[in-house]
Coordinates of C-alpha atoms and ligand atoms in Angstrom, one line a residue:
X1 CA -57.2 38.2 -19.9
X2 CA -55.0 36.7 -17.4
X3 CA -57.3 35.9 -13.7
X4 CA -56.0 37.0 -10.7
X5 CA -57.0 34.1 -9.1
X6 CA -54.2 31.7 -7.8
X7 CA -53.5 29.0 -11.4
X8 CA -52.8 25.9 -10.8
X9 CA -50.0 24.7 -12.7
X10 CA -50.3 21.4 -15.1
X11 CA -47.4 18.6 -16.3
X12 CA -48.0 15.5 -18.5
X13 CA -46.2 12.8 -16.7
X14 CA -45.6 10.4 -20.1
X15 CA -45.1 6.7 -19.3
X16 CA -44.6 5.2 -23.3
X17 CA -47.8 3.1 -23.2
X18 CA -49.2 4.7 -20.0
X19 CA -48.4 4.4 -16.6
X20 CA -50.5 1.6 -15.6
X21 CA -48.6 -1.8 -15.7
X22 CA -50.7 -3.4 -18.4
X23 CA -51.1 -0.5 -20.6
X24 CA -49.2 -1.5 -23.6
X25 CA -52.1 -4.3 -23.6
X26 CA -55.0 -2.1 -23.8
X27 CA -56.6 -1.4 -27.3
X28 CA -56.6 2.1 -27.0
X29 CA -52.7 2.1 -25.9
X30 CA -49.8 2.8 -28.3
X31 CA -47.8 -0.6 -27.9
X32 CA -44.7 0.3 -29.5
X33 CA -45.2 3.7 -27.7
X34 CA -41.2 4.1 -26.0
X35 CA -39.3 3.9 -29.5
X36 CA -42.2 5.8 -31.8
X37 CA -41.4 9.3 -32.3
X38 CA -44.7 10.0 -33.7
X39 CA -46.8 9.2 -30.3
X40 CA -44.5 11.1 -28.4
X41 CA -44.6 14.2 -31.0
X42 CA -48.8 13.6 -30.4
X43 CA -48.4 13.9 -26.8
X44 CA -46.2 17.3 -26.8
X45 CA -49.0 18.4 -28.7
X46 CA -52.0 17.7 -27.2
X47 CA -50.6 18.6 -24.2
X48 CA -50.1 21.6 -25.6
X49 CA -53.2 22.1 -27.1
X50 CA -54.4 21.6 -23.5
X51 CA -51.9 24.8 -22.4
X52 CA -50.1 22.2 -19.8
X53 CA -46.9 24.1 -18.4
X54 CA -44.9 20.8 -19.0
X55 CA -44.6 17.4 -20.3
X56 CA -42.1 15.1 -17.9
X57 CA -40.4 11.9 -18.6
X58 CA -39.0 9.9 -15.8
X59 CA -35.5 8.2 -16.2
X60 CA -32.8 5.6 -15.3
X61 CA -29.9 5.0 -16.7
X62 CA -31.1 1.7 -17.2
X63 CA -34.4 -0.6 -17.9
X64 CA -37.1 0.1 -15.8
X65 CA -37.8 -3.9 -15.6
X66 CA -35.9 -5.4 -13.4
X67 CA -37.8 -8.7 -12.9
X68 CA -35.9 -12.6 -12.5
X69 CA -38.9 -14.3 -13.8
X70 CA -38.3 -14.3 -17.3
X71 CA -41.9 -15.0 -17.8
X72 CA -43.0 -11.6 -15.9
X73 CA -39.6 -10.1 -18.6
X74 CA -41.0 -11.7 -21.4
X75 CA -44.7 -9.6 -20.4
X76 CA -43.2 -6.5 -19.6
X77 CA -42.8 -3.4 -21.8
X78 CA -40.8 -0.9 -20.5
X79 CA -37.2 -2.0 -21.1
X80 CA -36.7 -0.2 -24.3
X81 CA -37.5 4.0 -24.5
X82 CA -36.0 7.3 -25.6
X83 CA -33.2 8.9 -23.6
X84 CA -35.3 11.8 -21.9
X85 CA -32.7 15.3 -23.7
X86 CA -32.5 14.5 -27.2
X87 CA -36.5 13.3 -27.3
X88 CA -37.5 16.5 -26.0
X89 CA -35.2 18.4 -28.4
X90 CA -36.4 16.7 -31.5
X91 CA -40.2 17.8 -30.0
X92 CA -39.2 21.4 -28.8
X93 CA -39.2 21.9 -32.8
X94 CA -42.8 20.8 -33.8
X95 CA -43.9 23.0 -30.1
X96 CA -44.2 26.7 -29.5
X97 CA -44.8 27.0 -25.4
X98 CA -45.0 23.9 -23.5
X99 CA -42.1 23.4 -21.0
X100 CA -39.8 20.0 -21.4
X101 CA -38.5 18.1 -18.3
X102 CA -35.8 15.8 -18.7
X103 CA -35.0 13.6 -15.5
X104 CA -30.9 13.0 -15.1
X105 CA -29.5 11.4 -12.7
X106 CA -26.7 13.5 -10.4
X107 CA -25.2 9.9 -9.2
X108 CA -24.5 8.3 -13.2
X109 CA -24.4 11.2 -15.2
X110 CA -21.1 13.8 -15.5
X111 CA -21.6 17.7 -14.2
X112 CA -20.4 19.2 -17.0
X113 CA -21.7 16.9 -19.7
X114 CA -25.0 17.3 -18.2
X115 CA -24.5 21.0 -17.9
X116 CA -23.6 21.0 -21.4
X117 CA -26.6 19.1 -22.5
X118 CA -29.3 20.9 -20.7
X119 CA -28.1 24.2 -21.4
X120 CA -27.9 23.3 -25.5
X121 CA -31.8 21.8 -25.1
X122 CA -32.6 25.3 -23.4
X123 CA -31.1 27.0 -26.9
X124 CA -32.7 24.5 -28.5
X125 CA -36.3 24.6 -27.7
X126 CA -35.8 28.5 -26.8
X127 CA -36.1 28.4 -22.8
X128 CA -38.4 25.7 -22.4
X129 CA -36.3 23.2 -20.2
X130 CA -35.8 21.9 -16.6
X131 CA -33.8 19.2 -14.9
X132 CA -35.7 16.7 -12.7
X133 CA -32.9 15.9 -10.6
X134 CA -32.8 12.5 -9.4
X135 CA -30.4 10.3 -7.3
X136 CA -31.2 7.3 -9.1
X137 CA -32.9 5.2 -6.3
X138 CA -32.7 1.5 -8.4
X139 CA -29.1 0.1 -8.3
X140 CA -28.0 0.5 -11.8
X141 CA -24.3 0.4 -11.3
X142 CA -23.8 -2.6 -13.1
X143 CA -24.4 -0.9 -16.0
X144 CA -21.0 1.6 -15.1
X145 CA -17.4 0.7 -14.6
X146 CA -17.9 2.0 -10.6
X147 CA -17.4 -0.2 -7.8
X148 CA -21.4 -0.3 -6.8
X149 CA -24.7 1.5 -5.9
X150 CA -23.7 4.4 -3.6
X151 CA -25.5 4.5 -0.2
X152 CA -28.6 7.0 0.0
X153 CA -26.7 9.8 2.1
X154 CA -23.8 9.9 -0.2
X155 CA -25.8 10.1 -3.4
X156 CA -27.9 13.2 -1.7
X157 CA -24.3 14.8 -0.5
X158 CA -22.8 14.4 -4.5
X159 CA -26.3 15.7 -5.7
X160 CA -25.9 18.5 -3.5
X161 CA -22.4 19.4 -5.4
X162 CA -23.6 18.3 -8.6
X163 CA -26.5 20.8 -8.6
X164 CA -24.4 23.6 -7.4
X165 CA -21.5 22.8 -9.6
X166 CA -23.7 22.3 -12.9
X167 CA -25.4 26.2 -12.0
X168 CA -22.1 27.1 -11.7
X169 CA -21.2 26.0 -14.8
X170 CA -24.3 27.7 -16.7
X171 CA -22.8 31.0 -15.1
X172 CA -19.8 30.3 -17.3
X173 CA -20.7 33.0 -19.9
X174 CA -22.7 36.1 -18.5
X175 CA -25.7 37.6 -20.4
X176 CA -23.9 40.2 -22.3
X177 CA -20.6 38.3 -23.1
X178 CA -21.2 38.0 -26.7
X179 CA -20.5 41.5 -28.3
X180 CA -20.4 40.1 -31.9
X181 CA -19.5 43.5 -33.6
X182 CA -18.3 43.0 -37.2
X183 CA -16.9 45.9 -38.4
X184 CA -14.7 46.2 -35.4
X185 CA -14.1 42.4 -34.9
X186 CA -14.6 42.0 -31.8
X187 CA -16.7 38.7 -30.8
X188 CA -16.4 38.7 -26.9
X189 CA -15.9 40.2 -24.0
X190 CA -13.0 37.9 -21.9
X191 CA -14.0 39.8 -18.7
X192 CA -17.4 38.2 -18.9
X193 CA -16.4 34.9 -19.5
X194 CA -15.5 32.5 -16.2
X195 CA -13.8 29.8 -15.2
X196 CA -15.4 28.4 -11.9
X197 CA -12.2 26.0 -11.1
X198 CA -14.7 24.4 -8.5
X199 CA -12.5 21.8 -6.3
X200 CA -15.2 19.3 -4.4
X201 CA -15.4 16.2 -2.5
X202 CA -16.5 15.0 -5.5
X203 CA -15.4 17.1 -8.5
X204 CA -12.4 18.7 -9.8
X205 CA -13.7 21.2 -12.8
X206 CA -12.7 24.4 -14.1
X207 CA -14.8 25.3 -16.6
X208 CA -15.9 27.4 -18.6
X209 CA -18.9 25.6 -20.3
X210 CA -18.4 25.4 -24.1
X211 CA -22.5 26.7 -24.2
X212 CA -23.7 30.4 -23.7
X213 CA -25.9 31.3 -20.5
X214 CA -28.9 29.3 -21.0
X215 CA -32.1 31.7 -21.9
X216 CA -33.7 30.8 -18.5
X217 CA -30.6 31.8 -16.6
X218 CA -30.5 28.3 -15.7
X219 CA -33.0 25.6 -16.7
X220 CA -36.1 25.0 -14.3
X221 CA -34.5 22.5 -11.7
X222 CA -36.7 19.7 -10.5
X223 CA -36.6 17.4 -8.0
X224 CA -38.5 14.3 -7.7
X225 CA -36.8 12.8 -4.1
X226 CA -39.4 13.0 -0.5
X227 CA -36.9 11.7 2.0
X228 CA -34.9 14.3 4.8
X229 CA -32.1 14.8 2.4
X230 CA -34.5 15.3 -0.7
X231 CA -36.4 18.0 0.8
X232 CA -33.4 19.9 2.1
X233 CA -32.2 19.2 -1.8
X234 CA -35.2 21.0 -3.4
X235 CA -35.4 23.4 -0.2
X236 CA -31.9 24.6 -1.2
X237 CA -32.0 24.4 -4.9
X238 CA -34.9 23.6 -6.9
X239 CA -37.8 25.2 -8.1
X240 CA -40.2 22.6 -8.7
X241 CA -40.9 19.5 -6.7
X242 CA -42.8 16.4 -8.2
X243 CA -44.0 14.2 -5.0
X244 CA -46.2 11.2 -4.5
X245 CA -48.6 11.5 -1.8
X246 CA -51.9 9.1 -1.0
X247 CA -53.8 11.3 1.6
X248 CA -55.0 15.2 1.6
X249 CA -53.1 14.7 5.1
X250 CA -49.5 13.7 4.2
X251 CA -50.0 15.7 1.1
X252 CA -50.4 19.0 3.3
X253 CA -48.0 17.7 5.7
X254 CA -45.2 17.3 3.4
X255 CA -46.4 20.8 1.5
X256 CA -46.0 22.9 5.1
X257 CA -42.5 20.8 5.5
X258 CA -40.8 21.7 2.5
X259 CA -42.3 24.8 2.1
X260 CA -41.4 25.8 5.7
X261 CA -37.7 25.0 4.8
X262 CA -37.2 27.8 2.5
X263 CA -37.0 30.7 4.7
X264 CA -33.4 29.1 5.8
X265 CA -32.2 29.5 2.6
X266 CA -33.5 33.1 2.2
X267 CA -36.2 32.0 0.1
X268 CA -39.6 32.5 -0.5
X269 CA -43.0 29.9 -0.2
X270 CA -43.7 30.8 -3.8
X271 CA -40.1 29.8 -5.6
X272 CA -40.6 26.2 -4.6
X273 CA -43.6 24.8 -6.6
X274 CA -45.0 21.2 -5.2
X275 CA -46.4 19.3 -7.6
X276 CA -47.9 15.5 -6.7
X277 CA -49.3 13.1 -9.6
X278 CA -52.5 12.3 -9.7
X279 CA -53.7 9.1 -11.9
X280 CA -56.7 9.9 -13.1
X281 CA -59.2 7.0 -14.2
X282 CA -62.2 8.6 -16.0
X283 CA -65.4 7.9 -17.3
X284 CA -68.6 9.3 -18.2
X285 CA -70.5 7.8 -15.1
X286 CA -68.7 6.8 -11.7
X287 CA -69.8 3.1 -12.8
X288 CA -68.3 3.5 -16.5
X289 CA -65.2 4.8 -15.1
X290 CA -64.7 2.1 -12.6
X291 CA -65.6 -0.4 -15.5
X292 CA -62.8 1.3 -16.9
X293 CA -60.3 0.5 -14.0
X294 CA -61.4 -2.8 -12.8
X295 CA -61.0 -4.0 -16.9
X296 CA -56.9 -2.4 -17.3
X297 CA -56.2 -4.1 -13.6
X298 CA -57.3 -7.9 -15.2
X299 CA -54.9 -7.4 -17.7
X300 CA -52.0 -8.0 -14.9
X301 CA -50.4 -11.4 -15.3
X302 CA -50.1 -12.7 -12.4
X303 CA -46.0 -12.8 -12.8
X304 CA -46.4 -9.3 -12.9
X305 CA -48.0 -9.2 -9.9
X306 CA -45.5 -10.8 -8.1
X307 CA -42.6 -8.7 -9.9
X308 CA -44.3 -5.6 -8.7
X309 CA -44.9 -7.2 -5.0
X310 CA -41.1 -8.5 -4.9
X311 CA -39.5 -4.9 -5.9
X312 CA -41.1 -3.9 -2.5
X313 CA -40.4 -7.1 -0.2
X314 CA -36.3 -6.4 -1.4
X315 CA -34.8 -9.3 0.1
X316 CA -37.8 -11.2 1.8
X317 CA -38.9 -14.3 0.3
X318 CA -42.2 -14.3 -1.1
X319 CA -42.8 -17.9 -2.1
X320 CA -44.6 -19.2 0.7
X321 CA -47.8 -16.6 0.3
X322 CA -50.6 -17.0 -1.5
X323 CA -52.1 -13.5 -3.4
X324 CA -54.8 -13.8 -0.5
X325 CA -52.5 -13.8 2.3
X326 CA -52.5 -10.5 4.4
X327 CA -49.7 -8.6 2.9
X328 CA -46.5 -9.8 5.7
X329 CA -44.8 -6.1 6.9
X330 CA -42.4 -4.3 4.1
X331 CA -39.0 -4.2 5.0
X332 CA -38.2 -1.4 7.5
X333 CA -35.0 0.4 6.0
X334 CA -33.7 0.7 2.8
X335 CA -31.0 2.2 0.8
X336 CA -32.7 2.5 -1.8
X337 CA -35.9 4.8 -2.6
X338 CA -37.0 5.6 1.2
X339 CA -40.0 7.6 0.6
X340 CA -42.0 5.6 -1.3
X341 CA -41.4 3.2 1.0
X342 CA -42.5 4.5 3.4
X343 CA -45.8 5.7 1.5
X344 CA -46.5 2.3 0.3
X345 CA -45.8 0.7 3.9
X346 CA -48.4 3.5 5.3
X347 CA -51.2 2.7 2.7
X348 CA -50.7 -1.0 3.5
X349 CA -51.2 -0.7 7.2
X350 CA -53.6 1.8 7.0
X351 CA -55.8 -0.2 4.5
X352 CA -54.7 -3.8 6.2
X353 CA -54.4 -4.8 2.4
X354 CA -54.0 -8.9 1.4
X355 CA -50.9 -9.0 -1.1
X356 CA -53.7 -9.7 -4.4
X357 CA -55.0 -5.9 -2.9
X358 CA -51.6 -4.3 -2.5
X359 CA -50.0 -4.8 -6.1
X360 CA -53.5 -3.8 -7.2
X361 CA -53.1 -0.4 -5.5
X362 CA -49.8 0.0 -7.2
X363 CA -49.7 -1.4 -10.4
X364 CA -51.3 1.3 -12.1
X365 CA -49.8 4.6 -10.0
X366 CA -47.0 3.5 -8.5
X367 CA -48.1 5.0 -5.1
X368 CA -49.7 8.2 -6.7
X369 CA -53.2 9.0 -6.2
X370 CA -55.5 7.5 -7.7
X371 CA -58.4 9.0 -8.6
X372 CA -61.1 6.6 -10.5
X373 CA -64.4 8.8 -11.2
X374 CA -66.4 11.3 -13.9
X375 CA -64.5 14.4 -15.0
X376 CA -66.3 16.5 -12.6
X377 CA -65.2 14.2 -9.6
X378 CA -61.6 14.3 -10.8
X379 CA -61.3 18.3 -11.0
X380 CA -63.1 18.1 -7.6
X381 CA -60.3 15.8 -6.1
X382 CA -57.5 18.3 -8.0
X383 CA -59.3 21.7 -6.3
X384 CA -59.5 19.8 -2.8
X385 CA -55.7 20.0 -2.6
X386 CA -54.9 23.0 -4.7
X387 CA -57.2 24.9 -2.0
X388 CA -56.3 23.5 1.2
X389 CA -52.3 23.9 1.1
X390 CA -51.4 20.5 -0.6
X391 CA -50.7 21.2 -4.0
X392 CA -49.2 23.9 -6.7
X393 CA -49.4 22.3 -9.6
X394 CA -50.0 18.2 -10.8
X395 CA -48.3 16.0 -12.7
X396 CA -51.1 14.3 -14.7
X397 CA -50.0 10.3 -14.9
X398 CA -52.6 9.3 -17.9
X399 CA -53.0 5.8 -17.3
X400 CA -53.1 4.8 -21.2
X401 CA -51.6 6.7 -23.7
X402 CA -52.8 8.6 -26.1
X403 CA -56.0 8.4 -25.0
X404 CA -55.3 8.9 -21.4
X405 CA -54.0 12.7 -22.4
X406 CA -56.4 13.0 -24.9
X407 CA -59.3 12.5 -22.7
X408 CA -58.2 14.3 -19.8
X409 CA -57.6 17.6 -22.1
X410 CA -60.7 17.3 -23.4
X411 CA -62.8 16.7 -20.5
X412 CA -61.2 18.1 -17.5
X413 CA -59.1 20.9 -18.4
X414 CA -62.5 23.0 -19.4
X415 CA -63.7 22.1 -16.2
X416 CA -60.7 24.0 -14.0
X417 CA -60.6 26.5 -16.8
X418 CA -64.5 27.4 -15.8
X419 CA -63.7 26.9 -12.0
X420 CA -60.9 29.8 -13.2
X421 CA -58.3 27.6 -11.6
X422 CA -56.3 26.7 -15.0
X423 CA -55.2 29.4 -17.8
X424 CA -57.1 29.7 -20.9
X425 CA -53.6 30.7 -23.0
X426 CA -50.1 30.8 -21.8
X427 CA -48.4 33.7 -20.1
X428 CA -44.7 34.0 -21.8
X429 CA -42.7 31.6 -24.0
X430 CA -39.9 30.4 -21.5
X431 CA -41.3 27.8 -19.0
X432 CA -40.3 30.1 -16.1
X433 CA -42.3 32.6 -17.9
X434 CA -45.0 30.2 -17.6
X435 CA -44.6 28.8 -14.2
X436 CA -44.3 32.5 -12.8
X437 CA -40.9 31.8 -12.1
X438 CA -37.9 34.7 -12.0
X439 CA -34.6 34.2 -14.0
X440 CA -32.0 33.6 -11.8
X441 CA -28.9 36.3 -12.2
X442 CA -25.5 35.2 -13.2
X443 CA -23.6 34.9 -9.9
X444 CA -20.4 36.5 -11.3
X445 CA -22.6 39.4 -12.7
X446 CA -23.9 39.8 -9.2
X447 CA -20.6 39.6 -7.5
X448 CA -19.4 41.9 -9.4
X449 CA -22.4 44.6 -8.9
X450 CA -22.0 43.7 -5.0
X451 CA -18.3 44.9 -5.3
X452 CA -19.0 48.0 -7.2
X453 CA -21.7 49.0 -4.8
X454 CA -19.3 48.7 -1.5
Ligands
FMN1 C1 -42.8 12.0 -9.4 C2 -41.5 11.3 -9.2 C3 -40.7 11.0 -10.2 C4 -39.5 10.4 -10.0 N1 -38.8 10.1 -11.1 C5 -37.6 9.4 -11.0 C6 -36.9 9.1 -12.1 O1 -37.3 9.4 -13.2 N2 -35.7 8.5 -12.0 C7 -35.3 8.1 -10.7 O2 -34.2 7.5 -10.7 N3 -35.9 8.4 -9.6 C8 -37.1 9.1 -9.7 N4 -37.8 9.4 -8.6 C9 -37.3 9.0 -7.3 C10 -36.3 10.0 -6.7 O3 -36.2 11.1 -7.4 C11 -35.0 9.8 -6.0 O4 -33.9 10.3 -6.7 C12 -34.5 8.7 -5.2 O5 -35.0 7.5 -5.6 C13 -34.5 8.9 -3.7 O6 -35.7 9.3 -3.3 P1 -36.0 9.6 -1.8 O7 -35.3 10.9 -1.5 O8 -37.4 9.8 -1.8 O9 -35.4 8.5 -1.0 C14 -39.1 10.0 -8.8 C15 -39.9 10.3 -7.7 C16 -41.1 11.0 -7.8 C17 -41.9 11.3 -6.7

């Protein structure tokens, strides 16, 4: 029986080995993890086996390490990984419910190839997918034949266009286009079929999409970006939005803000879920568990250290500090990723952290919470924000992997279920089934309904 009681909604966040830095050196981690379909197909399914909404895989179109030292290269392991669409199709087949988010980025990627993609993936794993839309915050342009990185503003205003244009797209076909009768050979129905011919700043397409409506209407849009123009992104469009936050504070602060923005677009608080990640660090005992995180943080190299302190000092030069030193202010503007810039700025000046304390803060969550304690204490820290108006749902950042999923399935997913804050079985089969979320109608369907009616 389903509770009445408010759920809290649940995503794997899958880093290959883990997420914290070191992972792939730990015993218990997977090192091979980013190429072996096997560990990923365990994953799906213990998430699964956990009733998880989703499991999430972040994305660039490009390697995550970006380090100059070739020593902290040579010690690094996330260069090499599935593209984020086709893993998640080949594990939608060995899955029944779980939901699959594949990140793309709206600044490297094509509308309607994307469209395409996402909408065959929804067929696929029989409407279980969602877009985490990103703007791709690393410069990767080097890796396409553009002229460079495009400033922050001008990826939000493409993505803004993208989004609407890809929608657009999945609108191609309407619901009852196909008619498929045999005997009287007729296969479609041409008045049900589109062309958008959208003309943008940035696109010219006409469509229609060679792919059916997808079975969710449209995919579950995500989006993963916590500047001004991120939130008035996901305010507009999305449905879902994963965020980083270290403090019940700024996590409430940026859960009234976005959620206070959807009235303007003639939505409600409940179609925008907000989702931050939590890194949770367990153990049996408070002193196990922080055995437990103070043992995966001394397996940091100390090139590492400084590859993960220099991708947030872009541009200043590091080489005349000592790991002791009081960490020197972070650069004030950037083009790059500004929120978590500004959250990692925050924690260091509120913490008045050395530089040896700041990349230890980091290397593991990435500026996520992190949460280091017994099973009990981490559901505690998850109900503190799911009641007081910081949190829908979390994405659950194991920091090894498998065990990290395993564990946290086992241990504190019977906890919310008895606090009745977490389902016992699933609600539907489509992941907006799931996340209580309404299919969206076809926009040329409703057109036409508003004409008929006038
Ligand atoms: C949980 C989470 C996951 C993210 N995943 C990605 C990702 O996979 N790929 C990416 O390019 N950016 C990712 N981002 C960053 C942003 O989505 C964003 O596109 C961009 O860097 C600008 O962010 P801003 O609006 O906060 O400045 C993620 C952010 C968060 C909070």
């Amino acid at each position: 029986m389903t509770s009445s009681k408010r759920q809290m909604r649940l995503g794997a966040f899958i880093m290959a080995t883990g997420h914290h830095v070191a992972a792939w050196r730990h015993p218990a981690s997977q090192s091979d993890a980013g190429l072996n379909i096997d560990h990923y197909r365990e994953l799906a399914q213990t998430a699964e086996r956990g009733k998880f909404d989703l499991v999430f895989v972040a994305d660039s179109p490009a390697g995550w390490e970006r380090a100059k030292d070739p020593e902290a290269l040579r010690r690094s392991s996330r260069g090499a990984h599935f593209e984020p669409v086709t893993l998640w199709a080949a594990l939608s087949q060995v899955t029944s419910h779980i939901g699959f988010v594949a990140t793309a980025s709206t600044t490297y990627e094509d509308p309607y190839l994307l469209a395409r993609k996402f909408a065959s993936l929804d067929y696929i794993s029989k409407g279980r997918a969602a877009w985490n839309v990103v703007t791709t915050g690393a410069d990767v342009s080097k890796n396409f034949t553009i002229p460079g990185h495009p400033a922050h503003a001008d990826r939000y205003e493409r993505a803004e266009e993208f989004v609407d244009l890809v929608k657009g797209l999945w609108d191609s076909y309407e619901d009852d286009a196909f008619i498929r009768d045999k005997e009287n050979g007729i296969y479609l129905d041409p008045d049900k079929v589109h062309q958008i011919n959208h003309r943008g700043k940035f696109f010219t397409v006409s469509g229609p999409l060679n792919v059916g409506r997808p079975i969710q209407g449209y995919p579950v849009i995500v989006q993963a970006g916590a500047s001004e123009p991120g939130r008035e992104l996901a305010a507009r469009t999305t449905e879902m939005i994963f965020t980083a936050n270290q403090t019940l504070e700024d996590a409430q602060e940026f859960y009234s803000d976005v959620k206070g923005r959807l009235a303007r677009y003639g939505r409600r608080p409940e179609e925008l879920l907000i989702s931050p990640g939590i890194f949770p660090v367990l153990g049996g005992t408070e002193k196990e568990a922080q055995e437990n995180y103070d043992y995966i943080q001394s397996l940091i190299h100390p090139s590492i250290a400084w590859t993960i302190l220099q991708r947030h000092y872009k541009g200043v030069d590091l080489s005349g500090y000592s790991l002791d030193d009081r960490a020197p202010p972070l650069p004030e503007n950037t083009e790059l990723n500004k929120s978590r810039l500004k959250l990692v700025t925050d924690l260091v000046e509120r913490n008045n952290l050395t530089l040896r304390q700041f990349y230890l803060a980091v290397a593991g969550a990435r500026g996520h919470r992190t949460v280091v304690g017994t099973p009990e204490q981490i559901a505690d820290a998850m109900q503190e924000w799911f009641d007081n108006g910081a949190a829908d749902a979390f994405n659950i950042m194991p920091p090894i992997l498998p065990t990290g999923l395993t564990d946290f399935v086992d241990q504190v997913v019977p906890i919310l279920r008895r606090r009745g804050l977490f389902r016992k079985d699933y609600e539907g089969t489509t992941l907006r089934e799931n996340l209580g979320l309404a299919r969206p109608a076809n926009s040329f369907a409703l057109a036409r309904a508003t004409r008929t009616a006038v």
